[in-house]
Amino acid sequence: MSHQETCIFSSHPEANALPFQCFLALSDQESTILSCLDGHIFPLINEGICDILERRENQEPFRVLDVGSGEGQNDINILKALADNSGSVDEQAVSMVNRVVEPHVGRLDKFRLKTENLHEHFENGANIDFEWIPLTYQKYKSQKKTDDITFDLIHFTHSIYYVGVEEALVHCYEKELGKEGIIISIAQSEDDPMLKFARKFPNQRSPSFPRNRDVVAVAEQRGWNYFACPGDCNILDITDIFDSSSIVGNYLLDFLTNEENVRLKEDKETVERILKFWKRQSYVNEDGRRIVGIMDNAVIILKGFDHIKM
C-alpha cells in the first residue's frame, strides 16, 4: 500500500480530525505549550513586544499571523499570553488583529466559536479582530498582495511540518513581518518517539518530516537572530492502543502511525511490530497507564531587534 493512499495529515485532513482529537484528549500538549510560553518564550520576547506597542502610532493594533491553527486552543493561549504580558505598557487593553490561516473549514468553525466573548476571559482585557482564511499556507502565500498589512508576530504551532520550511520562513521574514517582528515555531524535538518511529517505519511516517532543526538551519544560513528553547515534555497516554476493541485506541494508533484504519489496512505482523515499538518507547505509571513522553521545543526568530541578544 502506497504512502499516498494512507497518509492522513496534509492530504486528508478530514480523516485526521478524530485521530488528532484523541491525541489531544490523551496528552497534555496544551499545558506543555503554555509552560513553554510562560517559561521560555515570553521572558525572551516581552521586551520586543513592549517596544512595538510603545512605538505604535494612532493606537494601531498588534498584528498576529497564525499558520495552521487547527481548532485554535493553542492559538487562544498565545493571544492570552500576549494580552497579559503586554498589559503593563499602558492602562488600556491591548488591541490585536489575528489572521488565521487554516485549510480545514470544520476546525476553523470550531475556532470561531471559541472566540465569542473571548476578551472577557483575558486578565488585562483585549480587543481582538479575527481574519479567517480557509486556505493552505501555500495558497495563502501565493495570493498575498503587495499592499497587504504586515505582522508583529507569526507563529507555527505544530504546523511547520506541513510547509516548505525555508520557503515559508523566508517569505514570512521578508514579506509578512514588518521592520520589527517575531517568528515562533513550536514543534516536536529531534529525538522524540515520533521521529524514532519514522526512522523505523518510513512507509507510515516520513523520516524527513520537518523539525525545528530545519528552522535553526535556515536562521543560521540567513544570519538571523534566533534562540532555540530547551523544550518541555508532553505526556501521552497510549494505553488504549493495545486494546484492539477500543475505538479511542484505534484512532490514537492511526494518529501515531499517520495511517487511517491501520489495524485493518496493515497485516497482523506489521501491526504487532508497531505495537511492540510503542511499548518499548513507553513506561507504566503509578496508575497502571502506559505513558510516552514527547518533547516539544520552540525556535524564536527576531527581526529588527538588534539590541535584544538571545
mmCIF file of C-alpha atoms in Angstrom:
data_model
loop_
_atom_site.group_PDB
_atom_site.id
_atom_site.type_symbol
_atom_site.label_atom_id
_atom_site.label_comp_id
_atom_site.label_asym_id
_atom_site.label_seq_id
_atom_site.Cartn_x
_atom_site.Cartn_y
_atom_site.Cartn_z
ATOM 1 C CA MET A 1 0.000 0.000 0.000
ATOM 2 C CA SER A 2 1.458 3.352 -1.021
ATOM 3 C CA HIS A 3 2.118 6.178 1.408
ATOM 4 C CA GLN A 4 -0.049 8.436 -0.781
ATOM 5 C CA GLU A 5 -3.050 6.153 -0.186
ATOM 6 C CA THR A 6 -2.632 6.012 3.595
ATOM 7 C CA CYS A 7 -1.402 9.455 4.614
ATOM 8 C CA ILE A 8 -3.979 11.283 6.711
ATOM 9 C CA PHE A 9 -2.212 14.512 7.665
ATOM 10 C CA SER A 10 -1.750 17.005 4.857
ATOM 11 C CA SER A 11 -3.681 15.284 2.084
ATOM 12 C CA HIS A 12 -6.662 14.041 4.116
ATOM 13 C CA PRO A 13 -7.338 16.490 6.982
ATOM 14 C CA GLU A 14 -10.921 15.245 7.433
ATOM 15 C CA ALA A 15 -9.716 11.697 8.086
ATOM 16 C CA ASN A 16 -7.202 13.020 10.603
ATOM 17 C CA ALA A 17 -9.731 15.024 12.645
ATOM 18 C CA LEU A 18 -10.837 12.272 15.066
ATOM 19 C CA PRO A 19 -7.363 10.721 15.488
ATOM 20 C CA PHE A 20 -5.977 14.166 16.267
ATOM 21 C CA GLN A 21 -8.759 14.843 18.797
ATOM 22 C CA CYS A 22 -7.931 11.571 20.541
ATOM 23 C CA PHE A 23 -4.266 12.550 20.664
ATOM 24 C CA LEU A 24 -5.122 15.901 22.257
ATOM 25 C CA ALA A 25 -7.523 14.292 24.748
ATOM 26 C CA LEU A 26 -4.910 11.763 25.892
ATOM 27 C CA SER A 27 -1.981 14.163 26.073
ATOM 28 C CA ASP A 28 -1.141 17.353 27.926
ATOM 29 C CA GLN A 29 0.134 19.167 24.838
ATOM 30 C CA GLU A 30 -1.846 22.323 25.616
ATOM 31 C CA SER A 31 -0.349 22.724 29.102
ATOM 32 C CA THR A 32 3.102 21.870 27.722
ATOM 33 C CA ILE A 33 2.848 24.697 25.197
ATOM 34 C CA LEU A 34 1.625 27.050 27.937
ATOM 35 C CA SER A 35 4.654 26.086 30.027
ATOM 36 C CA CYS A 36 6.931 26.788 27.073
ATOM 37 C CA LEU A 37 5.272 30.182 26.512
ATOM 38 C CA ASP A 38 5.495 31.219 30.159
ATOM 39 C CA GLY A 39 8.897 29.720 30.917
ATOM 40 C CA HIS A 40 10.883 30.318 27.744
ATOM 41 C CA ILE A 41 9.209 32.357 25.013
ATOM 42 C CA PHE A 42 7.639 35.412 26.630
ATOM 43 C CA PRO A 43 10.516 36.155 29.013
ATOM 44 C CA LEU A 44 12.669 36.430 25.879
ATOM 45 C CA ILE A 45 10.363 38.366 23.570
ATOM 46 C CA ASN A 46 8.412 40.545 26.007
ATOM 47 C CA GLU A 47 10.901 43.403 25.612
ATOM 48 C CA GLY A 48 10.395 43.311 21.852
ATOM 49 C CA ILE A 49 6.595 43.214 22.195
ATOM 50 C CA CYS A 50 6.646 46.196 24.540
ATOM 51 C CA ASP A 51 8.938 48.089 22.148
ATOM 52 C CA ILE A 52 6.463 47.516 19.305
ATOM 53 C CA LEU A 53 3.448 48.609 21.366
ATOM 54 C CA GLU A 54 5.142 51.700 22.765
ATOM 55 C CA ARG A 55 6.078 52.933 19.290
ATOM 56 C CA ARG A 56 2.612 52.345 17.811
ATOM 57 C CA GLU A 57 1.046 55.420 16.246
ATOM 58 C CA ASN A 58 -2.714 56.122 16.355
ATOM 59 C CA GLN A 59 -3.198 53.092 18.614
ATOM 60 C CA GLU A 60 -2.524 50.642 15.786
ATOM 61 C CA PRO A 61 -3.172 47.022 16.827
ATOM 62 C CA PHE A 62 -0.559 44.369 17.484
ATOM 63 C CA ARG A 63 -0.850 42.053 14.463
ATOM 64 C CA VAL A 64 -0.540 38.264 14.670
ATOM 65 C CA LEU A 65 -0.386 35.733 11.822
ATOM 66 C CA ASP A 66 -1.382 32.246 12.899
ATOM 67 C CA VAL A 67 -0.362 29.493 10.448
ATOM 68 C CA GLY A 68 -2.197 26.183 10.870
ATOM 69 C CA SER A 69 -4.457 26.898 13.826
ATOM 70 C CA GLY A 70 -6.488 23.707 13.985
ATOM 71 C CA GLU A 71 -9.341 24.360 16.421
ATOM 72 C CA GLY A 72 -7.469 27.235 17.961
ATOM 73 C CA GLN A 73 -6.924 26.446 21.639
ATOM 74 C CA ASN A 74 -3.143 26.815 21.493
ATOM 75 C CA ASP A 75 -3.590 29.996 19.481
ATOM 76 C CA ILE A 76 -6.017 31.455 22.024
ATOM 77 C CA ASN A 77 -3.445 30.706 24.725
ATOM 78 C CA ILE A 78 -0.841 32.635 22.748
ATOM 79 C CA LEU A 79 -3.215 35.604 22.361
ATOM 80 C CA LYS A 80 -3.986 35.493 26.076
ATOM 81 C CA ALA A 81 -0.292 35.398 26.941
ATOM 82 C CA LEU A 82 0.284 38.341 24.599
ATOM 83 C CA ALA A 83 -2.514 40.342 26.208
ATOM 84 C CA ASP A 84 -1.439 39.505 29.758
ATOM 85 C CA ASN A 85 2.247 40.193 29.103
ATOM 86 C CA SER A 86 1.529 43.441 27.247
ATOM 87 C CA GLY A 87 -0.941 44.929 29.707
ATOM 88 C CA SER A 88 1.700 46.927 31.548
ATOM 89 C CA VAL A 89 2.513 49.104 28.520
ATOM 90 C CA ASP A 90 -0.366 51.486 29.335
ATOM 91 C CA GLU A 91 -3.669 51.382 31.123
ATOM 92 C CA GLN A 92 -5.672 50.473 28.044
ATOM 93 C CA ALA A 93 -6.455 46.943 26.920
ATOM 94 C CA VAL A 94 -4.197 45.879 24.080
ATOM 95 C CA SER A 95 -5.729 45.823 20.582
ATOM 96 C CA MET A 96 -4.819 42.929 18.282
ATOM 97 C CA VAL A 97 -5.544 41.639 14.809
ATOM 98 C CA ASN A 98 -5.236 37.857 14.480
ATOM 99 C CA ARG A 99 -5.181 36.446 10.951
ATOM 100 C CA VAL A 100 -5.868 32.713 10.993
ATOM 101 C CA VAL A 101 -4.690 30.534 8.082
ATOM 102 C CA GLU A 102 -6.240 27.056 8.384
ATOM 103 C CA PRO A 103 -7.376 24.907 5.419
ATOM 104 C CA HIS A 104 -9.762 22.665 7.375
ATOM 105 C CA VAL A 105 -13.087 24.529 7.431
ATOM 106 C CA GLY A 106 -14.543 22.392 10.233
ATOM 107 C CA ARG A 107 -11.643 23.196 12.543
ATOM 108 C CA LEU A 108 -11.826 26.848 11.585
ATOM 109 C CA ASP A 109 -15.523 26.930 12.511
ATOM 110 C CA LYS A 110 -14.765 25.413 15.931
ATOM 111 C CA PHE A 111 -12.052 28.016 16.472
ATOM 112 C CA ARG A 112 -14.504 30.760 15.515
ATOM 113 C CA LEU A 113 -16.988 29.540 18.140
ATOM 114 C CA LYS A 114 -14.310 29.687 20.830
ATOM 115 C CA THR A 115 -13.675 33.371 20.130
ATOM 116 C CA GLU A 116 -17.127 34.569 21.201
ATOM 117 C CA ASN A 117 -16.685 36.946 24.171
ATOM 118 C CA LEU A 118 -13.046 35.891 24.268
ATOM 119 C CA HIS A 119 -11.790 39.199 25.665
ATOM 120 C CA GLU A 120 -13.804 38.691 28.859
ATOM 121 C CA HIS A 121 -11.507 35.841 29.870
ATOM 122 C CA PHE A 122 -8.289 37.843 29.489
ATOM 123 C CA GLU A 123 -6.732 39.146 32.693
ATOM 124 C CA ASN A 124 -5.946 42.608 31.319
ATOM 125 C CA GLY A 125 -8.668 42.700 28.666
ATOM 126 C CA ALA A 126 -8.114 42.731 24.916
ATOM 127 C CA ASN A 127 -9.769 43.957 21.743
ATOM 128 C CA ILE A 128 -9.179 41.295 19.089
ATOM 129 C CA ASP A 129 -10.291 41.323 15.461
ATOM 130 C CA PHE A 130 -10.052 37.957 13.706
ATOM 131 C CA GLU A 131 -9.486 37.382 9.996
ATOM 132 C CA TRP A 132 -10.422 33.863 8.897
ATOM 133 C CA ILE A 133 -8.504 32.460 5.911
ATOM 134 C CA PRO A 134 -9.704 28.921 4.935
ATOM 135 C CA LEU A 135 -6.675 28.132 2.767
ATOM 136 C CA THR A 136 -3.480 26.134 2.916
ATOM 137 C CA TYR A 137 -0.454 28.254 3.738
ATOM 138 C CA GLN A 138 0.853 27.677 0.213
ATOM 139 C CA LYS A 139 -2.338 29.083 -1.368
ATOM 140 C CA TYR A 140 -2.432 31.944 1.102
ATOM 141 C CA LYS A 141 1.154 32.878 0.264
ATOM 142 C CA SER A 142 0.511 32.786 -3.476
ATOM 143 C CA GLN A 143 -2.384 35.251 -3.056
ATOM 144 C CA LYS A 144 -0.507 37.707 -0.817
ATOM 145 C CA LYS A 145 -0.916 41.273 -2.093
ATOM 146 C CA THR A 146 1.964 43.737 -2.084
ATOM 147 C CA ASP A 147 -0.090 46.337 -0.205
ATOM 148 C CA ASP A 148 -1.274 43.886 2.471
ATOM 149 C CA ILE A 149 -0.647 44.549 6.171
ATOM 150 C CA THR A 150 2.480 43.236 7.874
ATOM 151 C CA PHE A 151 2.645 41.399 11.191
ATOM 152 C CA ASP A 152 4.427 41.744 14.504
ATOM 153 C CA LEU A 153 4.244 38.071 15.468
ATOM 154 C CA ILE A 154 3.950 34.961 13.292
ATOM 155 C CA HIS A 155 3.645 31.540 14.857
ATOM 156 C CA PHE A 156 3.714 27.973 13.589
ATOM 157 C CA THR A 157 2.343 25.877 16.465
ATOM 158 C CA HIS A 158 2.949 22.262 15.405
ATOM 159 C CA SER A 159 2.324 23.320 11.808
ATOM 160 C CA ILE A 160 5.878 23.773 10.477
ATOM 161 C CA TYR A 161 5.681 20.082 9.455
ATOM 162 C CA TYR A 162 3.269 20.863 6.605
ATOM 163 C CA VAL A 163 5.035 23.724 4.822
ATOM 164 C CA GLY A 164 8.288 24.043 2.925
ATOM 165 C CA VAL A 165 10.367 25.261 5.878
ATOM 166 C CA GLU A 166 12.910 27.508 4.133
ATOM 167 C CA GLU A 167 10.418 28.928 1.649
ATOM 168 C CA ALA A 168 7.851 29.607 4.387
ATOM 169 C CA LEU A 169 10.336 31.224 6.793
ATOM 170 C CA VAL A 170 11.972 33.421 4.166
ATOM 171 C CA HIS A 171 8.566 34.581 2.919
ATOM 172 C CA CYS A 172 7.387 35.326 6.462
ATOM 173 C CA TYR A 173 10.598 37.132 7.416
ATOM 174 C CA GLU A 174 10.767 39.223 4.247
ATOM 175 C CA LYS A 175 7.097 39.708 3.274
ATOM 176 C CA GLU A 176 4.875 39.110 6.309
ATOM 177 C CA LEU A 177 6.871 40.712 9.149
ATOM 178 C CA GLY A 178 7.262 44.469 9.377
ATOM 179 C CA LYS A 179 10.588 46.166 10.069
ATOM 180 C CA GLU A 180 10.476 44.556 13.505
ATOM 181 C CA GLY A 181 8.841 41.266 14.317
ATOM 182 C CA ILE A 182 8.992 37.800 15.797
ATOM 183 C CA ILE A 183 8.558 34.295 14.349
ATOM 184 C CA ILE A 184 7.880 31.363 16.677
ATOM 185 C CA SER A 185 7.953 27.710 15.675
ATOM 186 C CA ILE A 186 6.797 25.153 18.255
ATOM 187 C CA ALA A 187 7.408 21.559 17.200
ATOM 188 C CA GLN A 188 8.371 18.136 18.483
ATOM 189 C CA SER A 189 12.073 17.800 19.231
ATOM 190 C CA GLU A 190 14.607 15.795 17.291
ATOM 191 C CA ASP A 191 14.803 12.674 19.463
ATOM 192 C CA ASP A 192 11.124 12.209 20.293
ATOM 193 C CA PRO A 193 9.385 8.858 19.706
ATOM 194 C CA MET A 194 7.557 10.163 16.617
ATOM 195 C CA LEU A 195 10.841 10.659 14.789
ATOM 196 C CA LYS A 196 12.164 7.314 16.016
ATOM 197 C CA PHE A 197 9.001 5.720 14.673
ATOM 198 C CA ALA A 198 9.507 7.450 11.311
ATOM 199 C CA ARG A 199 13.021 6.034 11.034
ATOM 200 C CA LYS A 200 11.828 2.521 11.816
ATOM 201 C CA PHE A 201 8.613 2.672 9.766
ATOM 202 C CA PRO A 202 9.296 5.117 6.896
ATOM 203 C CA ASN A 203 6.262 3.908 4.926
ATOM 204 C CA GLN A 204 3.972 5.224 7.648
ATOM 205 C CA ARG A 205 5.684 8.500 8.594
ATOM 206 C CA SER A 206 8.412 10.183 6.584
ATOM 207 C CA PRO A 207 11.767 10.276 8.439
ATOM 208 C CA SER A 208 12.442 13.600 6.687
ATOM 209 C CA PHE A 209 9.441 15.205 8.398
ATOM 210 C CA PRO A 210 10.476 18.852 9.051
ATOM 211 C CA ARG A 211 11.582 19.698 12.584
ATOM 212 C CA ASN A 212 12.858 22.755 14.393
ATOM 213 C CA ARG A 213 16.420 21.810 13.461
ATOM 214 C CA ASP A 214 15.401 22.822 9.914
ATOM 215 C CA VAL A 215 14.175 26.162 11.283
ATOM 216 C CA VAL A 216 17.521 26.663 13.045
ATOM 217 C CA ALA A 217 19.410 25.762 9.855
ATOM 218 C CA VAL A 218 17.541 28.430 7.864
ATOM 219 C CA ALA A 219 18.072 31.055 10.584
ATOM 220 C CA GLU A 220 21.816 30.328 10.736
ATOM 221 C CA GLN A 221 22.181 30.316 6.960
ATOM 222 C CA ARG A 222 20.407 33.675 6.717
ATOM 223 C CA GLY A 223 22.216 35.217 9.673
ATOM 224 C CA TRP A 224 19.001 35.843 11.606
ATOM 225 C CA ASN A 225 18.919 36.454 15.340
ATOM 226 C CA TYR A 226 17.330 33.348 16.897
ATOM 227 C CA PHE A 227 17.030 31.314 20.073
ATOM 228 C CA ALA A 228 16.191 27.609 20.487
ATOM 229 C CA CYS A 229 14.488 26.967 23.816
ATOM 230 C CA PRO A 230 15.268 23.739 25.727
ATOM 231 C CA GLY A 231 11.785 22.256 25.481
ATOM 232 C CA ASP A 232 9.098 20.735 27.687
ATOM 233 C CA CYS A 233 7.770 17.185 27.917
ATOM 234 C CA ASN A 234 4.277 16.369 26.680
ATOM 235 C CA ILE A 235 2.848 13.277 28.419
ATOM 236 C CA LEU A 236 0.780 10.992 26.161
ATOM 237 C CA ASP A 237 -1.307 8.071 27.476
ATOM 238 C CA ILE A 238 -1.110 5.285 24.868
ATOM 239 C CA THR A 239 -2.692 2.517 26.992
ATOM 240 C CA ASP A 240 -5.697 2.078 24.708
ATOM 241 C CA ILE A 241 -3.741 1.386 21.518
ATOM 242 C CA PHE A 242 -3.007 -2.121 22.827
ATOM 243 C CA ASP A 243 -6.750 -2.899 23.018
ATOM 244 C CA SER A 244 -7.960 -3.734 19.509
ATOM 245 C CA SER A 245 -11.593 -3.251 20.607
ATOM 246 C CA SER A 246 -11.013 0.317 21.797
ATOM 247 C CA ILE A 247 -12.351 2.966 19.408
ATOM 248 C CA VAL A 248 -10.217 5.636 21.063
ATOM 249 C CA GLY A 249 -7.175 3.364 20.962
ATOM 250 C CA ASN A 250 -7.607 2.684 17.254
ATOM 251 C CA TYR A 251 -7.936 6.388 16.472
ATOM 252 C CA LEU A 252 -4.817 7.148 18.505
ATOM 253 C CA LEU A 253 -2.915 4.377 16.736
ATOM 254 C CA ASP A 254 -3.953 5.935 13.411
ATOM 255 C CA PHE A 255 -2.547 9.256 14.575
ATOM 256 C CA LEU A 256 0.730 7.752 15.797
ATOM 257 C CA THR A 257 1.262 5.850 12.548
ATOM 258 C CA ASN A 258 -0.066 8.559 10.201
ATOM 259 C CA GLU A 259 -2.308 5.921 8.599
ATOM 260 C CA GLU A 260 -6.095 5.676 8.540
ATOM 261 C CA ASN A 261 -7.505 2.366 9.867
ATOM 262 C CA VAL A 262 -4.029 0.971 10.356
ATOM 263 C CA ARG A 263 -5.275 -2.216 12.077
ATOM 264 C CA LEU A 264 -7.400 -3.055 9.044
ATOM 265 C CA LYS A 265 -5.041 -1.956 6.279
ATOM 266 C CA GLU A 266 -1.789 -3.456 7.537
ATOM 267 C CA ASP A 267 -1.078 -7.144 8.029
ATOM 268 C CA LYS A 268 -1.054 -8.622 11.531
ATOM 269 C CA GLU A 269 2.737 -8.877 11.690
ATOM 270 C CA THR A 270 3.208 -5.180 10.847
ATOM 271 C CA VAL A 271 0.635 -4.123 13.450
ATOM 272 C CA GLU A 272 2.377 -6.260 16.072
ATOM 273 C CA ARG A 273 5.735 -4.669 15.196
ATOM 274 C CA ILE A 274 4.187 -1.201 15.517
ATOM 275 C CA LEU A 275 2.673 -2.011 18.912
ATOM 276 C CA LYS A 276 5.956 -3.529 20.084
ATOM 277 C CA PHE A 277 7.763 -0.330 19.123
ATOM 278 C CA TRP A 278 5.376 1.865 21.129
ATOM 279 C CA LYS A 279 5.537 -0.475 24.106
ATOM 280 C CA ARG A 280 9.323 -0.116 24.162
ATOM 281 C CA GLN A 281 9.048 3.673 23.986
ATOM 282 C CA SER A 282 6.671 3.849 26.940
ATOM 283 C CA TYR A 283 6.623 3.229 30.689
ATOM 284 C CA VAL A 284 3.882 2.264 33.138
ATOM 285 C CA ASN A 285 2.941 4.959 35.650
ATOM 286 C CA GLU A 286 1.655 4.521 39.206
ATOM 287 C CA ASP A 287 -1.927 4.236 37.916
ATOM 288 C CA GLY A 288 -1.044 1.380 35.592
ATOM 289 C CA ARG A 289 -1.303 3.544 32.453
ATOM 290 C CA ARG A 290 1.246 3.209 29.669
ATOM 291 C CA ILE A 291 2.846 6.618 29.037
ATOM 292 C CA VAL A 292 5.071 8.109 26.332
ATOM 293 C CA GLY A 293 6.983 11.367 26.796
ATOM 294 C CA ILE A 294 7.033 13.618 23.712
ATOM 295 C CA MET A 295 9.340 16.633 23.850
ATOM 296 C CA ASP A 296 8.149 19.953 22.425
ATOM 297 C CA ASN A 297 10.559 22.818 21.879
ATOM 298 C CA ALA A 298 10.477 26.226 20.261
ATOM 299 C CA VAL A 299 12.655 28.320 17.991
ATOM 300 C CA ILE A 300 12.236 32.094 18.204
ATOM 301 C CA ILE A 301 13.457 34.324 15.355
ATOM 302 C CA LEU A 302 13.766 38.095 15.886
ATOM 303 C CA LYS A 303 13.814 40.684 13.122
ATOM 304 C CA GLY A 304 14.984 44.228 13.747
ATOM 305 C CA PHE A 305 15.654 43.938 17.485
ATOM 306 C CA ASP A 306 19.423 44.236 17.349
ATOM 307 C CA HIS A 307 19.556 45.411 20.976
ATOM 308 C CA ILE A 308 17.914 42.178 22.191
ATOM 309 C CA LYS A 309 20.506 39.435 22.460
ATOM 310 C CA MET A 310 19.391 35.813 22.651
#
